[in-house]
Structure formats: C-alpha cells, structure tokens
JSON list of C-alpha atoms in Angstrom, two decimals:
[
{"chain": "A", "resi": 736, "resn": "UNK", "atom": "CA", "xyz": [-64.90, -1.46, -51.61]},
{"chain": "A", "resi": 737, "resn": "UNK", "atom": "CA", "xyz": [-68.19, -1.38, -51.57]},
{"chain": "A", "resi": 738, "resn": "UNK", "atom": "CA", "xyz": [-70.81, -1.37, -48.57]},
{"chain": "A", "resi": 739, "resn": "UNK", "atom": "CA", "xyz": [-72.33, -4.82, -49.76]},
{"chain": "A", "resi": 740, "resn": "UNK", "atom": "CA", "xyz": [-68.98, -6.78, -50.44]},
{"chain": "A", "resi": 741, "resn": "UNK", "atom": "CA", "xyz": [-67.84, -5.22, -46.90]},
{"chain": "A", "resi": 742, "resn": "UNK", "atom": "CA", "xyz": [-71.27, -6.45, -44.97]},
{"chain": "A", "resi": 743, "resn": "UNK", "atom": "CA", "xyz": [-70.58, -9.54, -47.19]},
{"chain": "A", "resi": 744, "resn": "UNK", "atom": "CA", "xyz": [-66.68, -10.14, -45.79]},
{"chain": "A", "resi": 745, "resn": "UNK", "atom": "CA", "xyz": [-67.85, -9.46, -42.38]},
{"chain": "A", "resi": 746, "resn": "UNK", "atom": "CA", "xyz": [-70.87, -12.12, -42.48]},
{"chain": "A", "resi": 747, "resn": "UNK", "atom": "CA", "xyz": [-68.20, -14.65, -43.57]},
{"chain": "A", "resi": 748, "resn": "UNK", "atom": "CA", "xyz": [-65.75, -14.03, -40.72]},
{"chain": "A", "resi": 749, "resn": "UNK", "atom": "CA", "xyz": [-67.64, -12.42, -37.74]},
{"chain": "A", "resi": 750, "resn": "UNK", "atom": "CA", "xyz": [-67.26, -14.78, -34.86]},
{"chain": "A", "resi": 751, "resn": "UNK", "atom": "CA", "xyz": [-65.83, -17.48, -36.11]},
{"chain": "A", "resi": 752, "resn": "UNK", "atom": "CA", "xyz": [-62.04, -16.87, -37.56]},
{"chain": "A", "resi": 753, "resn": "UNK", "atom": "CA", "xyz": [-59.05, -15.97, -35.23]},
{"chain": "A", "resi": 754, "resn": "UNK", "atom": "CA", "xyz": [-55.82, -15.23, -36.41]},
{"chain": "A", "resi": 755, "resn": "UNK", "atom": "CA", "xyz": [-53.06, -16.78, -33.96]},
{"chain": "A", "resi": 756, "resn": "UNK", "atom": "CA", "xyz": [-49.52, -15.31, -34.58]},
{"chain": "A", "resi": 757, "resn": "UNK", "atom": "CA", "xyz": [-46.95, -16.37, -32.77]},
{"chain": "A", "resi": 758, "resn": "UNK", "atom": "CA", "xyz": [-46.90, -20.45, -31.93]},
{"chain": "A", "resi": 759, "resn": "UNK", "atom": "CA", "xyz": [-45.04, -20.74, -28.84]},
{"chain": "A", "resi": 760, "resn": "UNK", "atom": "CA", "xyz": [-46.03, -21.98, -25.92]},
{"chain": "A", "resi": 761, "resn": "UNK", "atom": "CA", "xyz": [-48.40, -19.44, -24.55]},
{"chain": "A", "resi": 762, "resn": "UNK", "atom": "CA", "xyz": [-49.85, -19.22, -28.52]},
{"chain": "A", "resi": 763, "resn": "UNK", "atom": "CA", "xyz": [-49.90, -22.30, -29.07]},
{"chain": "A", "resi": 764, "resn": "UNK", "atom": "CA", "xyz": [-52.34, -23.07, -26.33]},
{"chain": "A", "resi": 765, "resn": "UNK", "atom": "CA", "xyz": [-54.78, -20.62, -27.05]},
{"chain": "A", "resi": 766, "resn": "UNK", "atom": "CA", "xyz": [-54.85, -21.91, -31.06]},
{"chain": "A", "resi": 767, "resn": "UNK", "atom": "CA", "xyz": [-55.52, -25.16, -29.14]},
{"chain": "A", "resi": 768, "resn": "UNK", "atom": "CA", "xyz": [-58.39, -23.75, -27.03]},
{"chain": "A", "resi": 769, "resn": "UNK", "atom": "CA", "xyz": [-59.75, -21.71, -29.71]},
{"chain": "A", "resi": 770, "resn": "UNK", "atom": "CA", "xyz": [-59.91, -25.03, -31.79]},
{"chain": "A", "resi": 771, "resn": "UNK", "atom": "CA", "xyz": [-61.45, -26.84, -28.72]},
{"chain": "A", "resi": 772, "resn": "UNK", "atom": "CA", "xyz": [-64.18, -24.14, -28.28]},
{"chain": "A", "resi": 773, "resn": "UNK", "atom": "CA", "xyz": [-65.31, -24.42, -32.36]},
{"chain": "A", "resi": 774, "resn": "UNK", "atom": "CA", "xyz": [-63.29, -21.81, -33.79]},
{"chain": "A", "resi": 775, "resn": "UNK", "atom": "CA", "xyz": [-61.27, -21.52, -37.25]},
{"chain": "A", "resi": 776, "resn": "UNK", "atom": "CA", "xyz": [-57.73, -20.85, -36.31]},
{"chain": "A", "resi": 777, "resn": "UNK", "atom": "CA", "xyz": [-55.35, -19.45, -38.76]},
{"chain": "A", "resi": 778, "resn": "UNK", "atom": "CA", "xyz": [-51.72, -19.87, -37.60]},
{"chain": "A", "resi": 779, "resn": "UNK", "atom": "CA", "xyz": [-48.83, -17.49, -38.50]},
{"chain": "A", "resi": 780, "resn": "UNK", "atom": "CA", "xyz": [-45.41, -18.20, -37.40]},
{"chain": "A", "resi": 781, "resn": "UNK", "atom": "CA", "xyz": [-41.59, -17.52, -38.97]},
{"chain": "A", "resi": 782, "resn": "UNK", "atom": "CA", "xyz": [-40.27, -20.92, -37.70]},
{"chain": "A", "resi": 783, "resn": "UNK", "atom": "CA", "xyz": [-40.96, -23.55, -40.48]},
{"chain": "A", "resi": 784, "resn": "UNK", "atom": "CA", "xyz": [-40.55, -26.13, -38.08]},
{"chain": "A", "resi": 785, "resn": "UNK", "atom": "CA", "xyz": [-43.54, -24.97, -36.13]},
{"chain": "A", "resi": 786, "resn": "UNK", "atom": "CA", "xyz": [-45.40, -24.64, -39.14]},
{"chain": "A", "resi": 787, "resn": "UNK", "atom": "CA", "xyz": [-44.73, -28.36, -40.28]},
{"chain": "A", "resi": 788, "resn": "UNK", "atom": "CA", "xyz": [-45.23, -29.44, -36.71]},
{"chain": "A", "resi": 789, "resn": "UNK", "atom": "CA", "xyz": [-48.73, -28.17, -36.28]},
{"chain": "A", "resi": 790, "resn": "UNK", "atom": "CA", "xyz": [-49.94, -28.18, -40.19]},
{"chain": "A", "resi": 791, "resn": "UNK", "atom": "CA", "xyz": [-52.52, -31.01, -39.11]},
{"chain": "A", "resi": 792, "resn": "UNK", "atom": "CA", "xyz": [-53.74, -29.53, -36.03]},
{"chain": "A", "resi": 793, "resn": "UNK", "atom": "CA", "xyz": [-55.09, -26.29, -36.67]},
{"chain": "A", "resi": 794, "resn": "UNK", "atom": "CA", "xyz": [-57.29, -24.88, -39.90]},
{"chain": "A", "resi": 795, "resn": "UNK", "atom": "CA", "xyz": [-54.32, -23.23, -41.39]},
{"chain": "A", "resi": 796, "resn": "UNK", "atom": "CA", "xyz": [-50.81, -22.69, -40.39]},
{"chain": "A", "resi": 797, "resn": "UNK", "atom": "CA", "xyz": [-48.61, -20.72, -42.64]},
{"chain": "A", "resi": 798, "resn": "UNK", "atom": "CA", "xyz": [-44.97, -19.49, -42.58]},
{"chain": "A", "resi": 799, "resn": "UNK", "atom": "CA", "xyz": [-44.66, -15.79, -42.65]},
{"chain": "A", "resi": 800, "resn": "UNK", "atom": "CA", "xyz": [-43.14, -12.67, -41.71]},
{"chain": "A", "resi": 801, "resn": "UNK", "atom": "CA", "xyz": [-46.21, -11.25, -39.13]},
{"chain": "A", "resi": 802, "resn": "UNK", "atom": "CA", "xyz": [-44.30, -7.78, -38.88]},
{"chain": "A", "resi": 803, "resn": "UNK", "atom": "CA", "xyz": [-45.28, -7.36, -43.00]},
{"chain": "A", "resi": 804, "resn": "UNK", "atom": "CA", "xyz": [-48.52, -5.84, -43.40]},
{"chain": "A", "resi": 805, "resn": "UNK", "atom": "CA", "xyz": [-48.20, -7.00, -46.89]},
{"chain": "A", "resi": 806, "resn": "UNK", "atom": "CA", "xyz": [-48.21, -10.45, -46.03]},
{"chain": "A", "resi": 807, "resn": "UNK", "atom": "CA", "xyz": [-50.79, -10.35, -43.05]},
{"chain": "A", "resi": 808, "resn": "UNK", "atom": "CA", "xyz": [-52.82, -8.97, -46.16]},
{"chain": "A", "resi": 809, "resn": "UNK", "atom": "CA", "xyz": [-52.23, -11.36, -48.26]},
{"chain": "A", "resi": 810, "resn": "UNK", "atom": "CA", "xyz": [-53.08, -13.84, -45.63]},
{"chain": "A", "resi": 811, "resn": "UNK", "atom": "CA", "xyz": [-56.43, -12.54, -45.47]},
{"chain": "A", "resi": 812, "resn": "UNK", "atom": "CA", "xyz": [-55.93, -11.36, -41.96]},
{"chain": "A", "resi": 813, "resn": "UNK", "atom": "CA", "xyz": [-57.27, -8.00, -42.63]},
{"chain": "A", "resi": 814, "resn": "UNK", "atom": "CA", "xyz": [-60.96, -9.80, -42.39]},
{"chain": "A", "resi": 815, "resn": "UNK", "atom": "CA", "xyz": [-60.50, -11.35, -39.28]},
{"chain": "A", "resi": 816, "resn": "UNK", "atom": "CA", "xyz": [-62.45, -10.21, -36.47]},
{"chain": "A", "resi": 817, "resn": "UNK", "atom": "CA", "xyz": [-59.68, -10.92, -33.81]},
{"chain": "A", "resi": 818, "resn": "UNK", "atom": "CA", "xyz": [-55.90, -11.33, -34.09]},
{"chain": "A", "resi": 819, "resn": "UNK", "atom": "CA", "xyz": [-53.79, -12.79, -30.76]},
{"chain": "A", "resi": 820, "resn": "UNK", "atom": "CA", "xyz": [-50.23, -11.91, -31.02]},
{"chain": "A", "resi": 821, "resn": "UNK", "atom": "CA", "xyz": [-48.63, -14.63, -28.92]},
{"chain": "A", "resi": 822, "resn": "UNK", "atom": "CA", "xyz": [-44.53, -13.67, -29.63]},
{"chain": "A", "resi": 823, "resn": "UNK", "atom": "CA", "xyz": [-43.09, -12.39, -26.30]},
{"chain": "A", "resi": 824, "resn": "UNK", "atom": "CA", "xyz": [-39.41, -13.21, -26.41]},
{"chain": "A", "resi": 825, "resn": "UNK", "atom": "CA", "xyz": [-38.61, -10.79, -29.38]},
{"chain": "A", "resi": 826, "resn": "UNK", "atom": "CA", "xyz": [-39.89, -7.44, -27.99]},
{"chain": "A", "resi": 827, "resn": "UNK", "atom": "CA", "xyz": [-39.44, -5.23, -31.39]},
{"chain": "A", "resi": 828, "resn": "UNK", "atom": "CA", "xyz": [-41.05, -8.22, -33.34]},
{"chain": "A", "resi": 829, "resn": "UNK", "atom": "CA", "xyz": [-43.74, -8.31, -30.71]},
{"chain": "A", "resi": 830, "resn": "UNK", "atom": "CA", "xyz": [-44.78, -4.42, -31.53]},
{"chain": "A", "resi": 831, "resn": "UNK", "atom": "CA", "xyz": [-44.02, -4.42, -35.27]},
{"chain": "A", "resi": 832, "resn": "UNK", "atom": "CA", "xyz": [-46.74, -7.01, -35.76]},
{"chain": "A", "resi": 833, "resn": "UNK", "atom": "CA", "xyz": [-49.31, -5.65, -33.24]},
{"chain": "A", "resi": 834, "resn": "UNK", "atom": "CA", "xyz": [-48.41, -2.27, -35.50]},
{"chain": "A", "resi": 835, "resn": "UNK", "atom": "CA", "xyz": [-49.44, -4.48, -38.75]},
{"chain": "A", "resi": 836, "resn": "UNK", "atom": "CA", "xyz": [-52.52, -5.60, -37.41]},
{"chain": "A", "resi": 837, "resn": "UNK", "atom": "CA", "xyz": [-53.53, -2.25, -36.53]},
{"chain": "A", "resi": 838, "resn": "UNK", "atom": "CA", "xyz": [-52.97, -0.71, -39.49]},
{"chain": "A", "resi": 839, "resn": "UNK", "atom": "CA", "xyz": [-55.09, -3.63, -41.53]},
{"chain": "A", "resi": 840, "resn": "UNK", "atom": "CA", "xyz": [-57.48, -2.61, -39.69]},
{"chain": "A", "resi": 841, "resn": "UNK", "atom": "CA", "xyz": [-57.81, -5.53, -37.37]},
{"chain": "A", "resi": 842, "resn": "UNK", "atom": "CA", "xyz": [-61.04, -4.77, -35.25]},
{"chain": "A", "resi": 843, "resn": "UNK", "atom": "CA", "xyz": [-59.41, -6.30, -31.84]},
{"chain": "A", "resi": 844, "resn": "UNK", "atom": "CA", "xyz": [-55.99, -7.03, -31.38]},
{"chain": "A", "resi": 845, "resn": "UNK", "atom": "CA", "xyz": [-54.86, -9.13, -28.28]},
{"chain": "A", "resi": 846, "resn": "UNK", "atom": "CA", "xyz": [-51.13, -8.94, -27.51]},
{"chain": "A", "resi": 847, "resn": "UNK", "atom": "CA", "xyz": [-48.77, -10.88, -24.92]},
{"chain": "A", "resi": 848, "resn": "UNK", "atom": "CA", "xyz": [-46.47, -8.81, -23.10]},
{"chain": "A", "resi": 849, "resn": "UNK", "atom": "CA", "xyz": [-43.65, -9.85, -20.59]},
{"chain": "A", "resi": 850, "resn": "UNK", "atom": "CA", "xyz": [-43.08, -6.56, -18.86]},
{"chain": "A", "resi": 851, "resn": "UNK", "atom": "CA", "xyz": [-45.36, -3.45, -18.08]},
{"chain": "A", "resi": 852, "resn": "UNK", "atom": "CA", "xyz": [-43.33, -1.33, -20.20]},
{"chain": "A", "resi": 853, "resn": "UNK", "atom": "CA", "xyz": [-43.48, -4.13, -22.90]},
{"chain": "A", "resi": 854, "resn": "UNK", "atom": "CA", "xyz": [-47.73, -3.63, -22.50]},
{"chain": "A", "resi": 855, "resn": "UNK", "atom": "CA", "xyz": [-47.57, 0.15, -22.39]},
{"chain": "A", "resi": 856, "resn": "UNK", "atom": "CA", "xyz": [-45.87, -0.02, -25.89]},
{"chain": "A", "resi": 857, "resn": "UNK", "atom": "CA", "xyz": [-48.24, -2.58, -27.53]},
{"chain": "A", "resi": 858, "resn": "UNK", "atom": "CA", "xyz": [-51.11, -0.52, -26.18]},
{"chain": "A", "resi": 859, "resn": "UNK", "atom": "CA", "xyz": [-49.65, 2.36, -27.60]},
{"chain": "A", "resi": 860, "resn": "UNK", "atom": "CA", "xyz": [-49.26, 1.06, -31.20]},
{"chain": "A", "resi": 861, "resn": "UNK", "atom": "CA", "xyz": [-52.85, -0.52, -31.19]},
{"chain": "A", "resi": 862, "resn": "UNK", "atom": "CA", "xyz": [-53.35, -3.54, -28.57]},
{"chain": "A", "resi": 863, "resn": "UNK", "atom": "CA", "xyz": [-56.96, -3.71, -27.41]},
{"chain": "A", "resi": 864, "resn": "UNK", "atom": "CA", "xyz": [-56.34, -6.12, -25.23]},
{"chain": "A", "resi": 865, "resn": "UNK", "atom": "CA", "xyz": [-52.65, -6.52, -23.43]},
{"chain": "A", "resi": 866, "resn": "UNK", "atom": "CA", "xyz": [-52.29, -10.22, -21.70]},
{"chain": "A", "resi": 867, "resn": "UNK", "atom": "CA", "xyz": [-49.57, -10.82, -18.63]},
{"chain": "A", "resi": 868, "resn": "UNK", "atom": "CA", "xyz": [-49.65, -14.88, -18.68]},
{"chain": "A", "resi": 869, "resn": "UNK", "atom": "CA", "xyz": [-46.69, -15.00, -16.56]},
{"chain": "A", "resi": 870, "resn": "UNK", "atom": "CA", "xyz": [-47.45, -12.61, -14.00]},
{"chain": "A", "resi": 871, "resn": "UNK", "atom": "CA", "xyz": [-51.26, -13.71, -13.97]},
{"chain": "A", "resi": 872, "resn": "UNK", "atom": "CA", "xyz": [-50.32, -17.05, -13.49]},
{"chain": "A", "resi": 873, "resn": "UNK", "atom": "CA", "xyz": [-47.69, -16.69, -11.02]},
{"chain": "A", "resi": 874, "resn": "UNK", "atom": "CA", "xyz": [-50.57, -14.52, -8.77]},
{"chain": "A", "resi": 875, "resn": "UNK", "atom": "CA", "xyz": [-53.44, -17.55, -9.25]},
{"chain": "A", "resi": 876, "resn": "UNK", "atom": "CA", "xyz": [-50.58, -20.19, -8.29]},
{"chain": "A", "resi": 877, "resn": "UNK", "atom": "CA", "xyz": [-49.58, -18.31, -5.22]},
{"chain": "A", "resi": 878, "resn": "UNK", "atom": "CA", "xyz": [-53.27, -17.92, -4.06]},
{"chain": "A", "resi": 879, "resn": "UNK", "atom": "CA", "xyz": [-54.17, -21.55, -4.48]},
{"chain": "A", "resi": 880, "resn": "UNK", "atom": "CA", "xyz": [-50.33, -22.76, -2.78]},
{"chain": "A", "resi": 881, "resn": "UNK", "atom": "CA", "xyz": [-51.62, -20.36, 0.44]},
{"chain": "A", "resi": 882, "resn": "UNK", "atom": "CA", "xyz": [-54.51, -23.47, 0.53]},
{"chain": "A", "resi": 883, "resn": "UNK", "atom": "CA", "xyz": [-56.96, -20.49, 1.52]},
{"chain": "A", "resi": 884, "resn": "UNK", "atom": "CA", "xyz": [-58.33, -20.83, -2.10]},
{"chain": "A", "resi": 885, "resn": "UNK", "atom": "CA", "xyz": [-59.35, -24.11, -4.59]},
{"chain": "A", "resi": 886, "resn": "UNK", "atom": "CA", "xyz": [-59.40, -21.70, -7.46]},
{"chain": "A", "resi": 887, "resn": "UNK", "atom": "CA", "xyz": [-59.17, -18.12, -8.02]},
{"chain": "A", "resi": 888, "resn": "UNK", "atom": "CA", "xyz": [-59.57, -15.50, -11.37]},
{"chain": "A", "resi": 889, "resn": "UNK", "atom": "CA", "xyz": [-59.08, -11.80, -11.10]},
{"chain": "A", "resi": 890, "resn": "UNK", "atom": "CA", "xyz": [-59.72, -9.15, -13.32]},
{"chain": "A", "resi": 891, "resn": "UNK", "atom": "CA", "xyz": [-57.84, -6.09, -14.55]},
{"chain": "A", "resi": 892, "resn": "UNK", "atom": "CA", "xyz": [-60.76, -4.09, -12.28]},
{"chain": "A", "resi": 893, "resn": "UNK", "atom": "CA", "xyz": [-60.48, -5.21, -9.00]},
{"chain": "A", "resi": 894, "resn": "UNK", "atom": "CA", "xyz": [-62.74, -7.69, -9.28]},
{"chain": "A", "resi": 895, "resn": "UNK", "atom": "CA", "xyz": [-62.01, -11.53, -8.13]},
{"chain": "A", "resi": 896, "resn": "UNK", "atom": "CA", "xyz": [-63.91, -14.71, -8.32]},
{"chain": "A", "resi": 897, "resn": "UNK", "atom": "CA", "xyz": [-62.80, -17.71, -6.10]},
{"chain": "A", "resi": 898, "resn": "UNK", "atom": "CA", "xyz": [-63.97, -20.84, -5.12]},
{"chain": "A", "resi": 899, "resn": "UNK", "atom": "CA", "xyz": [-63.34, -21.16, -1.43]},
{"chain": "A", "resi": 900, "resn": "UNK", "atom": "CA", "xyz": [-64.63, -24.00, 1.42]},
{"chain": "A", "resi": 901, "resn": "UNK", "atom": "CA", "xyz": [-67.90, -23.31, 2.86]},
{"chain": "A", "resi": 902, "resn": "UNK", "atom": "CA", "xyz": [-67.26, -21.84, 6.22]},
{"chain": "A", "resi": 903, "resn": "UNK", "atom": "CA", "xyz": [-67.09, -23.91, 9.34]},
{"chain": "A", "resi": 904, "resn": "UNK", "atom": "CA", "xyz": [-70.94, -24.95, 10.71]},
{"chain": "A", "resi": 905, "resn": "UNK", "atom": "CA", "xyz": [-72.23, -23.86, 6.99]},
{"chain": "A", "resi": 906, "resn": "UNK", "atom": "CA", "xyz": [-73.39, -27.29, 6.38]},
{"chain": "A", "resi": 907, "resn": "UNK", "atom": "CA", "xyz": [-77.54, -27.36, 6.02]},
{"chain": "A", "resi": 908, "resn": "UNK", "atom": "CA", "xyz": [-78.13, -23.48, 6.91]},
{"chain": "A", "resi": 909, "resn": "UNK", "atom": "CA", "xyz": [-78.91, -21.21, 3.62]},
{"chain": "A", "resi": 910, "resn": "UNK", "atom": "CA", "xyz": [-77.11, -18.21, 2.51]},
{"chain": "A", "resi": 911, "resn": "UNK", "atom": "CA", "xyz": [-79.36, -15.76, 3.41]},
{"chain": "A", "resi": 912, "resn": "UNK", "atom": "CA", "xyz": [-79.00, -17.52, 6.99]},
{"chain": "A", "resi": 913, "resn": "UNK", "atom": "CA", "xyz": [-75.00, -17.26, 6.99]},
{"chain": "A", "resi": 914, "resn": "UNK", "atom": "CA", "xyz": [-74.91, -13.97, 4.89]},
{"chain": "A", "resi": 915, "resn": "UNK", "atom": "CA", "xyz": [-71.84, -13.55, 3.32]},
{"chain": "A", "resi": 916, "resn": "UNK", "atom": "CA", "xyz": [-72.85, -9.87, 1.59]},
{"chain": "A", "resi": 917, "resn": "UNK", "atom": "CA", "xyz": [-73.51, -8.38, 4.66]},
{"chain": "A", "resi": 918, "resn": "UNK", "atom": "CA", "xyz": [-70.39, -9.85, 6.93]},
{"chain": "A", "resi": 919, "resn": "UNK", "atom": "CA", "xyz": [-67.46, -9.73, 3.86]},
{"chain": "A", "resi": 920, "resn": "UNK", "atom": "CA", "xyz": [-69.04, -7.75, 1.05]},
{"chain": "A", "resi": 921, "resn": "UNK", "atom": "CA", "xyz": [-68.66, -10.74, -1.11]},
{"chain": "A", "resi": 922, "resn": "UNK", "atom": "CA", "xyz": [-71.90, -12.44, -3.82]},
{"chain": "A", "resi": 923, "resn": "UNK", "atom": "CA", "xyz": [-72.14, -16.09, -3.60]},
{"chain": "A", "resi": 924, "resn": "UNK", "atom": "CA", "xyz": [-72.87, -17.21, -7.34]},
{"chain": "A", "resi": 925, "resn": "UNK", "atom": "CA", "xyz": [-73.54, -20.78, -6.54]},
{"chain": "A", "resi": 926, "resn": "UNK", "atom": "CA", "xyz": [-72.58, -24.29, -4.34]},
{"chain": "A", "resi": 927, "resn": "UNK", "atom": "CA", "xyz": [-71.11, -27.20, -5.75]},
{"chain": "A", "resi": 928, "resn": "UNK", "atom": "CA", "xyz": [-70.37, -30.65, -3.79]},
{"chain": "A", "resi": 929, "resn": "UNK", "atom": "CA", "xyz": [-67.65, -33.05, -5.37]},
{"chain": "A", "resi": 930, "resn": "UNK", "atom": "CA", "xyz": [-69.19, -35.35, -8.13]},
{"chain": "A", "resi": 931, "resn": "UNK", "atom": "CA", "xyz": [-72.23, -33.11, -8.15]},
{"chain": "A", "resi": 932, "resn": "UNK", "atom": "CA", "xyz": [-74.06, -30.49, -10.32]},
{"chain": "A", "resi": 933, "resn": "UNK", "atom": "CA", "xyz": [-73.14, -26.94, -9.68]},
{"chain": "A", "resi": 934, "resn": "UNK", "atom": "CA", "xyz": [-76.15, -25.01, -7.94]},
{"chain": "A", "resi": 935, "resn": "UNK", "atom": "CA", "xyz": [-76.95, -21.17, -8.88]},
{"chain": "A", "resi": 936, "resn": "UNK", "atom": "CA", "xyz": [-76.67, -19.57, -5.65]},
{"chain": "A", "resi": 937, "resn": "UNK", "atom": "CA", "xyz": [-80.32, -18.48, -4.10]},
{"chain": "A", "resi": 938, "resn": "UNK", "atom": "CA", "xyz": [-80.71, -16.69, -1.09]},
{"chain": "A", "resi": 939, "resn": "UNK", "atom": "CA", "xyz": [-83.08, -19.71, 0.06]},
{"chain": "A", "resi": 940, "resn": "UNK", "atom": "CA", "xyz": [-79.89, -22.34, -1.33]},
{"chain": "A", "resi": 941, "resn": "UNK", "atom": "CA", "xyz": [-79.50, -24.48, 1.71]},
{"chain": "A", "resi": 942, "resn": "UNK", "atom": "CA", "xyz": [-75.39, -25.49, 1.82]},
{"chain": "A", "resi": 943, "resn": "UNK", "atom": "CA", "xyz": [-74.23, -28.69, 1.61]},
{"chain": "A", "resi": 944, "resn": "UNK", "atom": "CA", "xyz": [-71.84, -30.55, 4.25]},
{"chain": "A", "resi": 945, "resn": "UNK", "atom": "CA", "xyz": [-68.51, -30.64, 2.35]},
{"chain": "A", "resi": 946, "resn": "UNK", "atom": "CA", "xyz": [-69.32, -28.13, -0.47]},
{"chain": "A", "resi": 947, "resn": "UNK", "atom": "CA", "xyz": [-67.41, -25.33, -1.70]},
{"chain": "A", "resi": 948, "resn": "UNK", "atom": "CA", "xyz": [-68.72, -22.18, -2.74]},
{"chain": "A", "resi": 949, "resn": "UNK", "atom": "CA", "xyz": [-67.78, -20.05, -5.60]},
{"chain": "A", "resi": 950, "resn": "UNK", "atom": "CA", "xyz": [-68.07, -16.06, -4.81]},
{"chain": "A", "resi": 951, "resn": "UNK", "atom": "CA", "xyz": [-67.45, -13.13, -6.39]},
{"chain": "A", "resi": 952, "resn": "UNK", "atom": "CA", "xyz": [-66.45, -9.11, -5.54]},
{"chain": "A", "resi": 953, "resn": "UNK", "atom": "CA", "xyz": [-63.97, -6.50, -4.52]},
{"chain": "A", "resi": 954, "resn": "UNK", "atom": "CA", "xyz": [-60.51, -8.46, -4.65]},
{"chain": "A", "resi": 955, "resn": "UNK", "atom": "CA", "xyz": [-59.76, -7.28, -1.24]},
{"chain": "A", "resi": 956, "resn": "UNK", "atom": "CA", "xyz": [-62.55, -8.41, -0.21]},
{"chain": "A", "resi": 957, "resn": "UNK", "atom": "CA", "xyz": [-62.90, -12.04, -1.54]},
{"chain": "A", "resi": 958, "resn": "UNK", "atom": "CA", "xyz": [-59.06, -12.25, -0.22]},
{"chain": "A", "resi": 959, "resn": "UNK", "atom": "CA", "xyz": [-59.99, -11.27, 3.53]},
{"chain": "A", "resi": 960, "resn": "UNK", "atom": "CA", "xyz": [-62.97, -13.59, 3.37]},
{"chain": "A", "resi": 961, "resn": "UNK", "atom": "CA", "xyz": [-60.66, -16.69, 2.11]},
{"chain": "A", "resi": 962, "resn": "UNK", "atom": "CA", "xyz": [-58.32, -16.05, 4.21]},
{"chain": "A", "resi": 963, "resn": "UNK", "atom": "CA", "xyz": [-60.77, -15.94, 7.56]},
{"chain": "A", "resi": 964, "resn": "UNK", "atom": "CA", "xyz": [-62.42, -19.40, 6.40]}
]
C-alpha cells in the first residue's frame, strides 16, 4: 500500500473510531461511554442476541468470530486506531483475539483481564493496555465505604487522586495558610462546595466552610492524609 492511501486511511480513522469486542457488561459500558463522549463505536460480538439487542444503539454492531484475523480484517478493524477487548469469562477467547488485533496491526490494544496471570498473558501476546475492572473497583468501593474518602482514582504508578473533606478549622484560611504539601506531601488541585463551580486550587484559594477538596500524590500518602482528616 502506498504511503498516500496509508496517510489517507489514517486521516479517516485517527481519533475518532473504536473497535469494542466483546459486549458484556464491562464492554458494553465502555461502547456506551465511548458513544457518550462523540466517538464511532464498532461492536463485535459472537452472541447474535447481543448483536440484535444493541443494533440501534451503537454505529455498528456485527456478529463475528473476534479470534479470526480474517474477519477482524474484513471488518475493517485493521484501521482502527484503538481496539478494547471486553470478553473476560472465556480466557483462551480473551487472548486469541487480543493475538488478532495484534497481528492486524492494531496501534493500541486495551484488554480486560480477571486474574494477574490472565493480564500477564494478554500483555504477552500484544495488550498495550491490561484493565482489572473488578479488582479496581472493588479497591475504590472499599476506600469510599471506610467514609475517609467521597471519591478516589489510582493509577497503575502509585499515584492517587481523592476528593476528601476539608480538614477541621479549614473554613476561610487559604492553602498556602493550612499547607497540605509541606505537612502530608499531598497537591491540592482545586475546592469545590456542593451546588458550586469547582475552583483550580491557588496557593492564595481561600477554603470554603463545608467544601471538599480534591488532591493528588503518592498513594500512601493521599491515604494517610484521608485517613487523619
């Protein structure tokens, strides 16, 4: 193929198409989201009665055989940007079709996995990107059911963001005042109050009575902070 017709099938796809394979639950939501956030979703899934059921909700949905690469080529999904592979409950399926995708040349491949040997495997055979809904879920829920946290993300790095009540006697002093870097090793990004804009955190940002603030950092450390306040 030639450079032109390659720069040509890029322009058309680049940013906008994702390839959803698998339309469970957990793939099913992100086709959803993707959808919600402007994007062309293509579904892929062996169950025809998935297919029929969401035909008129997303772009495409198509019955096929995702451990094929024939197919997947066929489909077109060798010019997709990004690919989520969303089947978790049939391991060899699972691998076969992250196997496909890498082989069409897929440029990022995002897989679901159920187990850390599961993830190992998919990395091996081309996963960029290996997902642990289960276990990542069951780790925010147990945060937020301590009560020490209103809402809490962390990252494969060690890095955490939380929002987290303002600390007692907060109310009308600023940050740089009550110093939060310097006592837990912690960044406020910004303040929020209930019914209220959210406020980009400056080191003049005077605190609100009743707000919560959203900060970022070292797991550990946005942990030990939460759970002192």
């Amino acid at each position: 193929m030639s450079d032109e017709k390659t720069q040509d099938r890029q322009a058309r796809h680049e940013g906008t198409n994702i390839a959803v394979i698998g339309l469970g639950r957990f793939g099913s939501a992100v086709a959803e989201s993707l959808l919600d956030l402007g994007y062309d979703v293509l579904g892929i899934d062996s169950d025809p009665r998935i297919v029929l059921d969401w035909s008129d909700r997303l772009t495409q949905v198509v019955e096929a055989d995702s451990t094929d690469e024939d197919a997947l080529r066929q489909l077109g999904v060798h010019d997709f940007p990004r690919a989520v592979v969303g089947i978790g409950t049939n391991l060899e399926t699972s691998v076969l079709t992250v196997l496909a995708l890498a082989e069409l040349g897929v440029p990022e491949i995002w897989a679901k996995a159920t187990s850390v040997k599961h993830g190992k495997i998919l990395s091996q055979v081309g996963a960029d990107h290996v997902i642990y809904p289960e276990a990542e879920m069951g780790e925010r829920v147990a945060h937020l059911i301590s009560g020490r946290m209103l809402d809490y993300i962390e990252f494969d790095d060690g890095f955490a963001i939380a929002k987290v009540r303002a600390p007692r006697g907060a109310g009308g002093r600023t940050l740089e005042q009550l110093a939060l870097r310097t006592k837990w090793g912690v960044t406020v990004v910004g303040t929020k109050r209930p019914g209220e804009d959210f406020v980009y955190a400056q080191p003049t940002t005077a605190v609100p009575d009743g707000a919560v603030l959203i900060v970022a950092g070292d797991t550990a450390k946005v942990e030990a902070y939460a759970a002192e306040n």
